[in-house]
PDB file of C-alpha atoms in Angstrom:
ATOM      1  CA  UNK A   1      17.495 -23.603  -5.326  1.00  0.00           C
ATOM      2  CA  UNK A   2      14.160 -24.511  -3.981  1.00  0.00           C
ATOM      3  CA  UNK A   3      14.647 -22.120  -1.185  1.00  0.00           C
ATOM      4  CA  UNK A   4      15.142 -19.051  -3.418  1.00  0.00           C
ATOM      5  CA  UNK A   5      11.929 -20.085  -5.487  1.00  0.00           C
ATOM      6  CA  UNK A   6      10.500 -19.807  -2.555  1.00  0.00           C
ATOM      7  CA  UNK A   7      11.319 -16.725  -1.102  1.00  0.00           C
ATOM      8  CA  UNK A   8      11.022 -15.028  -4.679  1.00  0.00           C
ATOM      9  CA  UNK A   9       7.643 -16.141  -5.053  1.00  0.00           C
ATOM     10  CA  UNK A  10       6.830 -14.795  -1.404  1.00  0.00           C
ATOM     11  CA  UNK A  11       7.637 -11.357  -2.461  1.00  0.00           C
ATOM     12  CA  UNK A  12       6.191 -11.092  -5.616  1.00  0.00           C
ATOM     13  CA  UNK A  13       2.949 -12.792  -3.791  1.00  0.00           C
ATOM     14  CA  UNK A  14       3.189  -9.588  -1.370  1.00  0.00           C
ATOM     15  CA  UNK A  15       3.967  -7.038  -4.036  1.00  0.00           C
ATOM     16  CA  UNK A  16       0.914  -8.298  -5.629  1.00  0.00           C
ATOM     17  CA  UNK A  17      -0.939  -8.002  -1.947  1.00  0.00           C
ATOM     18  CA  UNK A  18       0.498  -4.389  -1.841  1.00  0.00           C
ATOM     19  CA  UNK A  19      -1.017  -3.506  -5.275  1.00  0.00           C
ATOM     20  CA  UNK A  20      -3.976  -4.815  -4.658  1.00  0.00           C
ATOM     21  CA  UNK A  21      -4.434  -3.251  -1.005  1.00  0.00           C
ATOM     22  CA  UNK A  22      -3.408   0.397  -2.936  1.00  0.00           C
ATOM     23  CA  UNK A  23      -6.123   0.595  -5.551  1.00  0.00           C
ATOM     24  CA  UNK A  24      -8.386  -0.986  -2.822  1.00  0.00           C
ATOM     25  CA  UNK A  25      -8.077   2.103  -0.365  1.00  0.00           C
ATOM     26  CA  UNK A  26      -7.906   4.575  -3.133  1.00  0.00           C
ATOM     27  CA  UNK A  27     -11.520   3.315  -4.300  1.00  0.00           C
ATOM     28  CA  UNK A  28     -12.689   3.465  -0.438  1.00  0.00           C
ATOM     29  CA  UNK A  29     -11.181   6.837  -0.199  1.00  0.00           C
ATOM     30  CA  UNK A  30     -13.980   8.195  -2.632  1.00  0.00           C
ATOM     31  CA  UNK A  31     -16.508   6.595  -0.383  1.00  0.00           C
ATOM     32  CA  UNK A  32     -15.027   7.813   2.841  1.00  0.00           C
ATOM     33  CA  UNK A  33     -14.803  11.575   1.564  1.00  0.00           C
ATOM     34  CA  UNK A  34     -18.382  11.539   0.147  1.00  0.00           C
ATOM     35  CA  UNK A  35     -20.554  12.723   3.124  1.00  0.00           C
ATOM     36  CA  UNK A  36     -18.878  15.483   3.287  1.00  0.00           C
ATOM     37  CA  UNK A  37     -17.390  16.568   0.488  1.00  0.00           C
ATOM     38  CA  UNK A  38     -19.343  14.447  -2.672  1.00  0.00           C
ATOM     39  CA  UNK A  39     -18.135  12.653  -5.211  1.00  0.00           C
ATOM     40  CA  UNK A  40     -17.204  14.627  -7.753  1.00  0.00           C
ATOM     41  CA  UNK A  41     -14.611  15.560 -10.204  1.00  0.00           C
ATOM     42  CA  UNK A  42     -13.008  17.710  -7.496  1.00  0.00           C
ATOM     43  CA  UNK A  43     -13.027  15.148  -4.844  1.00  0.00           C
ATOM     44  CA  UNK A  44     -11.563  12.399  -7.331  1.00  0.00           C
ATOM     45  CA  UNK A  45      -8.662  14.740  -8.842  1.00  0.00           C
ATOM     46  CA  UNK A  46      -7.955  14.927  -5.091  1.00  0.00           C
ATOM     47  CA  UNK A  47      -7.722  11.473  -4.443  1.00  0.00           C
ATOM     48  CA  UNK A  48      -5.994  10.455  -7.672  1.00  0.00           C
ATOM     49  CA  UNK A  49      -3.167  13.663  -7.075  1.00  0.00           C
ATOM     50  CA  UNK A  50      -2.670  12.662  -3.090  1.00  0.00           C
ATOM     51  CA  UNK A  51      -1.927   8.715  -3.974  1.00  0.00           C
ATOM     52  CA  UNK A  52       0.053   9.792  -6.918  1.00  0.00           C
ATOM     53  CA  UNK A  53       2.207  12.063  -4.832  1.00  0.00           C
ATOM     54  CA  UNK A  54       2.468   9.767  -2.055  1.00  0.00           C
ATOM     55  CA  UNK A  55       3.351   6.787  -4.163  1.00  0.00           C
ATOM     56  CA  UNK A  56       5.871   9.075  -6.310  1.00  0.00           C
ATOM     57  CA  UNK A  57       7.431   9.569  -2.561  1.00  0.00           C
ATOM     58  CA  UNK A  58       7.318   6.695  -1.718  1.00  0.00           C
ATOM     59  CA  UNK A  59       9.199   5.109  -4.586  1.00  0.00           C
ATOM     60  CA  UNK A  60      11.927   7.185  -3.802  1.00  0.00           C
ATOM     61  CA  UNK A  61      12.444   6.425  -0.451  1.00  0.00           C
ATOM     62  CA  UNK A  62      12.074   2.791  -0.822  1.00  0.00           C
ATOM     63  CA  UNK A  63      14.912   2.890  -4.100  1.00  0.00           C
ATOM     64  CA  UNK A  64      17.426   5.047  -1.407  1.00  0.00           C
ATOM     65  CA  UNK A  65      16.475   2.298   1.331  1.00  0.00           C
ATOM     66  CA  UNK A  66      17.103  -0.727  -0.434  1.00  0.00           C
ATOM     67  CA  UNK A  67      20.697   0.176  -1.101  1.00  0.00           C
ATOM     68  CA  UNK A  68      21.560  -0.110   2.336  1.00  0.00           C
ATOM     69  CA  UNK A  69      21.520  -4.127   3.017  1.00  0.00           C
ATOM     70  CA  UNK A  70      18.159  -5.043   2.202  1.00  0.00           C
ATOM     71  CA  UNK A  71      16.244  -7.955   3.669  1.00  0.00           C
ATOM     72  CA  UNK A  72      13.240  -9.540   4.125  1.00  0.00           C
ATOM     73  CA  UNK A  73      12.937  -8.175   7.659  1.00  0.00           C
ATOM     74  CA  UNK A  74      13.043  -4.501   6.999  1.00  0.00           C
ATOM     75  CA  UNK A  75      10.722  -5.792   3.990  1.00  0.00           C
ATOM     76  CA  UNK A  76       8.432  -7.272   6.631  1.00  0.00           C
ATOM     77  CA  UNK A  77       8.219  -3.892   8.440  1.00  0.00           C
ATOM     78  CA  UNK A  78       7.038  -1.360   5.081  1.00  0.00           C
ATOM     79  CA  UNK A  79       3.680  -3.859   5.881  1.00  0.00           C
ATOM     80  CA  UNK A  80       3.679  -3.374   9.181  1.00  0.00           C
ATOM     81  CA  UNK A  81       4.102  -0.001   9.780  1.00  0.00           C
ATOM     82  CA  UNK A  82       1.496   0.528   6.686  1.00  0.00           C
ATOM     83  CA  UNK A  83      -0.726  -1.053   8.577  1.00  0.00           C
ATOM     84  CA  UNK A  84      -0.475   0.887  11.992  1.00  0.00           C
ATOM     85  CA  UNK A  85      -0.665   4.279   9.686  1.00  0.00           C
ATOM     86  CA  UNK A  86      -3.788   2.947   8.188  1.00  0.00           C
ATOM     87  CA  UNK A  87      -5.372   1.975  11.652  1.00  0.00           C
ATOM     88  CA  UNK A  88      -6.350   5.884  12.281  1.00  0.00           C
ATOM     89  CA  UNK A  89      -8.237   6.140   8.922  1.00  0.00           C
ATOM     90  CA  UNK A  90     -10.672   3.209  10.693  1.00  0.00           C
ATOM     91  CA  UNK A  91     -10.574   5.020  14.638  1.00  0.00           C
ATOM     92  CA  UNK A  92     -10.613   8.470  13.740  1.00  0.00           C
ATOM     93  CA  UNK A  93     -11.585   9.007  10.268  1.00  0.00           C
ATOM     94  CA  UNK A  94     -14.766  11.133  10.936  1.00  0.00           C
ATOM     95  CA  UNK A  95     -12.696  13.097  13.458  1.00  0.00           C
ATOM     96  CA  UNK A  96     -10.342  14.003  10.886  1.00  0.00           C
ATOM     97  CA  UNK A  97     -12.919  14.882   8.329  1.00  0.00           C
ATOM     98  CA  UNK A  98     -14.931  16.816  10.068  1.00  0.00           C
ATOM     99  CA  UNK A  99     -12.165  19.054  11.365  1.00  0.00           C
ATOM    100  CA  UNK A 100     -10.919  19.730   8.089  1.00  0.00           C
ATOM    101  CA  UNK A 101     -15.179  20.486   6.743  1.00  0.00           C
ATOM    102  CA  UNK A 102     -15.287  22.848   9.701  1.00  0.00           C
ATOM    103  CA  UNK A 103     -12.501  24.837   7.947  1.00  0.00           C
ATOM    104  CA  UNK A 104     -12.635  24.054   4.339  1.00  0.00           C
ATOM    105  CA  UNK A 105     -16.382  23.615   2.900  1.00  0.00           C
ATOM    106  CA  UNK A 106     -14.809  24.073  -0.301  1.00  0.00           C
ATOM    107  CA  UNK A 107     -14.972  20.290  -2.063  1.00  0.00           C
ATOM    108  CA  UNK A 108     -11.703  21.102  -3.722  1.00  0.00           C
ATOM    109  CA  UNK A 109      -9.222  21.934  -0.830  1.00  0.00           C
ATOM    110  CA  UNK A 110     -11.236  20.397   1.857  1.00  0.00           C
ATOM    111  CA  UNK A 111     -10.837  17.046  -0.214  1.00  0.00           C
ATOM    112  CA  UNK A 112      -7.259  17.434  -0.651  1.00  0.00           C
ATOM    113  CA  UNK A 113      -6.296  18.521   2.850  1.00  0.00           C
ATOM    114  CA  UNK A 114      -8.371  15.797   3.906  1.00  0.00           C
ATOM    115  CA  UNK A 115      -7.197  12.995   1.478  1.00  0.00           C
ATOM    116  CA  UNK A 116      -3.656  14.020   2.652  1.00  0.00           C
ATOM    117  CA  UNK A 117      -4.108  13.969   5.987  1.00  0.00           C
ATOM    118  CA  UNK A 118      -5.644  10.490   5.997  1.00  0.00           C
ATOM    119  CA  UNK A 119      -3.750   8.675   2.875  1.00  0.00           C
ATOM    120  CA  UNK A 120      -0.602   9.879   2.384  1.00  0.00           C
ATOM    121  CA  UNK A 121       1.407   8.103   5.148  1.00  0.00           C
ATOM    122  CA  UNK A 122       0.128   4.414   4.680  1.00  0.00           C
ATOM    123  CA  UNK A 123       0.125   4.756   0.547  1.00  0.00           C
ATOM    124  CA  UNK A 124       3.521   6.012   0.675  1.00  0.00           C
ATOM    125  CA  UNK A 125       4.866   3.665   2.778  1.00  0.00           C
ATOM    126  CA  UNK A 126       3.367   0.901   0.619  1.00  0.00           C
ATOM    127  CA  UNK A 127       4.582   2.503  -2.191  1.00  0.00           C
ATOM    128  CA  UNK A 128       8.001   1.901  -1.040  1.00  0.00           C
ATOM    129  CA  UNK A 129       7.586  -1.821  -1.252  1.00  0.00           C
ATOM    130  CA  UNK A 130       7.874  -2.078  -5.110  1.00  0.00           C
ATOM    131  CA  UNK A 131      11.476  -0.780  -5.461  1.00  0.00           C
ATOM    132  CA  UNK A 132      12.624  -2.695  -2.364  1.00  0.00           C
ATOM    133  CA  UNK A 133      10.924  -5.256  -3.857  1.00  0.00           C
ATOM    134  CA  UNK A 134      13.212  -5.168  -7.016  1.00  0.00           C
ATOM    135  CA  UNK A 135      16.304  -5.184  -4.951  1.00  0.00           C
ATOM    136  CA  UNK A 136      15.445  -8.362  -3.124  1.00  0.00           C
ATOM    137  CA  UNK A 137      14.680  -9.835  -6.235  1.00  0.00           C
ATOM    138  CA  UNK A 138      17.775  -8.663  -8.298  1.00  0.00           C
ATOM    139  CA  UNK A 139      20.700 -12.002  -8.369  1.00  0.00           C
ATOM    140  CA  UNK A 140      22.468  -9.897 -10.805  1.00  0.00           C
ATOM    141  CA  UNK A 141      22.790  -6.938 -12.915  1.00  0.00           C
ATOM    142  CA  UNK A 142      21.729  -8.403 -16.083  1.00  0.00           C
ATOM    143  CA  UNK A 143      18.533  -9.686 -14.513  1.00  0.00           C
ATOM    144  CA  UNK A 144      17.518  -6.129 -13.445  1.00  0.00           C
ATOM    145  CA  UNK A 145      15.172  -5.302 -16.388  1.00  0.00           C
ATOM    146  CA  UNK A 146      13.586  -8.829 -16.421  1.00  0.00           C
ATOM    147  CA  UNK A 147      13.279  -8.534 -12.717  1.00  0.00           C
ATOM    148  CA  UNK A 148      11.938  -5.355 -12.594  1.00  0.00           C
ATOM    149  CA  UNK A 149       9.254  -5.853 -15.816  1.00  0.00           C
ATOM    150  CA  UNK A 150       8.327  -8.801 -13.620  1.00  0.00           C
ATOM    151  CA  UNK A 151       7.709  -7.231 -10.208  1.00  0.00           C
ATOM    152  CA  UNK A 152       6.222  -4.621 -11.606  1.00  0.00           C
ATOM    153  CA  UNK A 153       3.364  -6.830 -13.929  1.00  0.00           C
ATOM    154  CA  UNK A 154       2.369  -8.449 -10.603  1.00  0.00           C
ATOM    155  CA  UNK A 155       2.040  -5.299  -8.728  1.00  0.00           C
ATOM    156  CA  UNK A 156       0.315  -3.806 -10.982  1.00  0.00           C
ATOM    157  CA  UNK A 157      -2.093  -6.842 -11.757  1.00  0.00           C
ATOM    158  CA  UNK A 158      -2.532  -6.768  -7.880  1.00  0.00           C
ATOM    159  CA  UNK A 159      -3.856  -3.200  -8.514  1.00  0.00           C
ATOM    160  CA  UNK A 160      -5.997  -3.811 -11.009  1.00  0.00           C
ATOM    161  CA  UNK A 161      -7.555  -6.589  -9.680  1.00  0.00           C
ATOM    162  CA  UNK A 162      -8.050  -4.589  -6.059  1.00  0.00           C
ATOM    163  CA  UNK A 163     -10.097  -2.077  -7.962  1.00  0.00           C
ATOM    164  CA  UNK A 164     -12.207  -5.029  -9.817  1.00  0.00           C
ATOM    165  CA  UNK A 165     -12.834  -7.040  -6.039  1.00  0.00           C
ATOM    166  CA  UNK A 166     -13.425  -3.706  -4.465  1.00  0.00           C
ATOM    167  CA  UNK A 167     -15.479  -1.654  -6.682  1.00  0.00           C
ATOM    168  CA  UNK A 168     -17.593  -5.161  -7.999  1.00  0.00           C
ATOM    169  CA  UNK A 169     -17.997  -6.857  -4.521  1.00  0.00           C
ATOM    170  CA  UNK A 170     -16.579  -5.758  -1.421  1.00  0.00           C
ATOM    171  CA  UNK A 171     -18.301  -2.625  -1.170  1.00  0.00           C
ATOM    172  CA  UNK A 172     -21.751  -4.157  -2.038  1.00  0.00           C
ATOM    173  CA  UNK A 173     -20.834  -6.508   0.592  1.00  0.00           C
ATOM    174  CA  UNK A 174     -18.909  -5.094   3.872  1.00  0.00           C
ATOM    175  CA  UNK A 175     -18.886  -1.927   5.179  1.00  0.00           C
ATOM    176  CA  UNK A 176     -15.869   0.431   4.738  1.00  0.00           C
ATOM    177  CA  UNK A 177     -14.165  -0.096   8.296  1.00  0.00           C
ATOM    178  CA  UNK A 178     -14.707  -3.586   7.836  1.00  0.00           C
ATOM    179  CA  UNK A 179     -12.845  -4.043   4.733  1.00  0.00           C
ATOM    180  CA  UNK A 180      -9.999  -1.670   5.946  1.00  0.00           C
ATOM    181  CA  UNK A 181     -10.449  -3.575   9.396  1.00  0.00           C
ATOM    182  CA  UNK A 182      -9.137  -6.501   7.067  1.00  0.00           C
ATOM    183  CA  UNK A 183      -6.478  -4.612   5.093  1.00  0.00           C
ATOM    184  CA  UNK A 184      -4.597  -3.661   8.163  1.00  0.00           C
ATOM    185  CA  UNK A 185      -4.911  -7.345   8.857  1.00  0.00           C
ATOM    186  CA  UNK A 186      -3.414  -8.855   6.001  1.00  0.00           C
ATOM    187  CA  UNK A 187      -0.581  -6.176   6.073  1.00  0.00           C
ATOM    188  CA  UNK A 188       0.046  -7.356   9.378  1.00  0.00           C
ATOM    189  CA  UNK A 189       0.203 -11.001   7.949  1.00  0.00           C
ATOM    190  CA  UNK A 190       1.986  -9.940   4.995  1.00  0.00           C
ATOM    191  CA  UNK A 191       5.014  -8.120   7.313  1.00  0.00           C
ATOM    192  CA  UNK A 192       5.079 -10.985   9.444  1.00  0.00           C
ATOM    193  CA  UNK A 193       5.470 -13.513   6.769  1.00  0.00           C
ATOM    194  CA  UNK A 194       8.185 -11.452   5.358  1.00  0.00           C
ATOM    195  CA  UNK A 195       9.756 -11.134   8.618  1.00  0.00           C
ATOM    196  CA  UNK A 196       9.528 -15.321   9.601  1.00  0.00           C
ATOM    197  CA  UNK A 197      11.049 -15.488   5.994  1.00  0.00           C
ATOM    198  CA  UNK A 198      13.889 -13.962   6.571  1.00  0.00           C
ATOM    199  CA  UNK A 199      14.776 -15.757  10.277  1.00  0.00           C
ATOM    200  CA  UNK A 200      14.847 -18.535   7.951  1.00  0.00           C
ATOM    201  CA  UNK A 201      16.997 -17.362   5.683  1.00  0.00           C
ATOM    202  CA  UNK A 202      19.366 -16.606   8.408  1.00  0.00           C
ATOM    203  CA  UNK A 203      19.012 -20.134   9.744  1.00  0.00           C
ATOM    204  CA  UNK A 204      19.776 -21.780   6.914  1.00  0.00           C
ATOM    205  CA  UNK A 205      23.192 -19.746   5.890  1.00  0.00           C
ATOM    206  CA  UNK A 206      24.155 -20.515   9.631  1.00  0.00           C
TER     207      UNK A 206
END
């Protein structure tokens, strides 16, 4: 019993760490796209539609995934592999941007080619945390509402609280690189922890 508290209340910790990590890039995205491209309504609809997209994807694929024997260590790997797609947004950023200013000026397709090209892999990704989230949390099919109404409050509070710390304090603070310097870190804590989690889980039915 006091294992299964435990695990439950390590994945809604990193469902909340996924939230929060979302809304934290999507705020740094409007400061990343900004030298070349502004910060205006344009640039933000861009932002907003490319998460949105990416997150609507990545719901999908993380629903479809968790029907086929989900665990914690294939739960441990949507934070990893998050965090290598978010590593090239930190070494090659400005290379991306300006290719795509070179070849869109415009501020409303240049911002959405380049919010695409830079988001959409690592948000979708960790967008397909929630649902698989769900499914390691489910014990039974009349638990699936609570479950999911649960999950889905701490995510979300994880969101809104990313925007708060990063749009309050870590911006007035760190530079951008530096704060998604320590997103890809705590993804790559966050996987791992899933992934030692579920070795243990193993151990212990053995």
């Amino acid at each position: 019993m006091h294992k299964m508290l435990s695990i439950k209340l390590l994945i809604l910790s990193l469902a909340f760490v996924s939230g929060f990590i979302i809304m934290g890039v999507e705020l740094l995205g409007g400061r990343i796209l900004s030298p070349y491209f502004g910060s205006s309504i344009y640039v933000w609809g861009s932002i907003i539609t490319v998460f949105m997209m990416s997150l609507s994807i990545g719901y999908l694929i993380g629903g479809k995934l968790s029907l086929y024997r989900a665990n914690l260590s294939r739960y441990g790997l949507f934070f990893i592999f998050a965090a290598i797609t978010l590593a090239p947004t930190i070494l090659f950023g400005n290379d991306i941007l300006d290719a795509v200013f070179i070849h869109f000026e415009d501020p409303r397709y240049g911002s959405l080619l380049a919010s695409a090209l830079i988001f959409f892999l690592p948000t979708a990704i960790l967008g397909m945390i929630s649902p698989y989230s769900v499914r390691l949390l489910i014990e039974n099919a009349e638990q699936s509402g609570h479950v999911a109404g649960r999950l889905y409050f701490v995510s979300t509070l994880g969101s809104a609280l990313g925007t708060l710390a990063t749009s309050f304090y870590l911006v007035l603070y760190f530079e951008v690189n530096q704060i998604l310097t320590t997103m890809v870190a705590v993804l790559l804590v966050a996987g791992s922890c899933a992934i030692m989690a579920n070795k243990y889980v193993e151990t212990e039915s053995e």
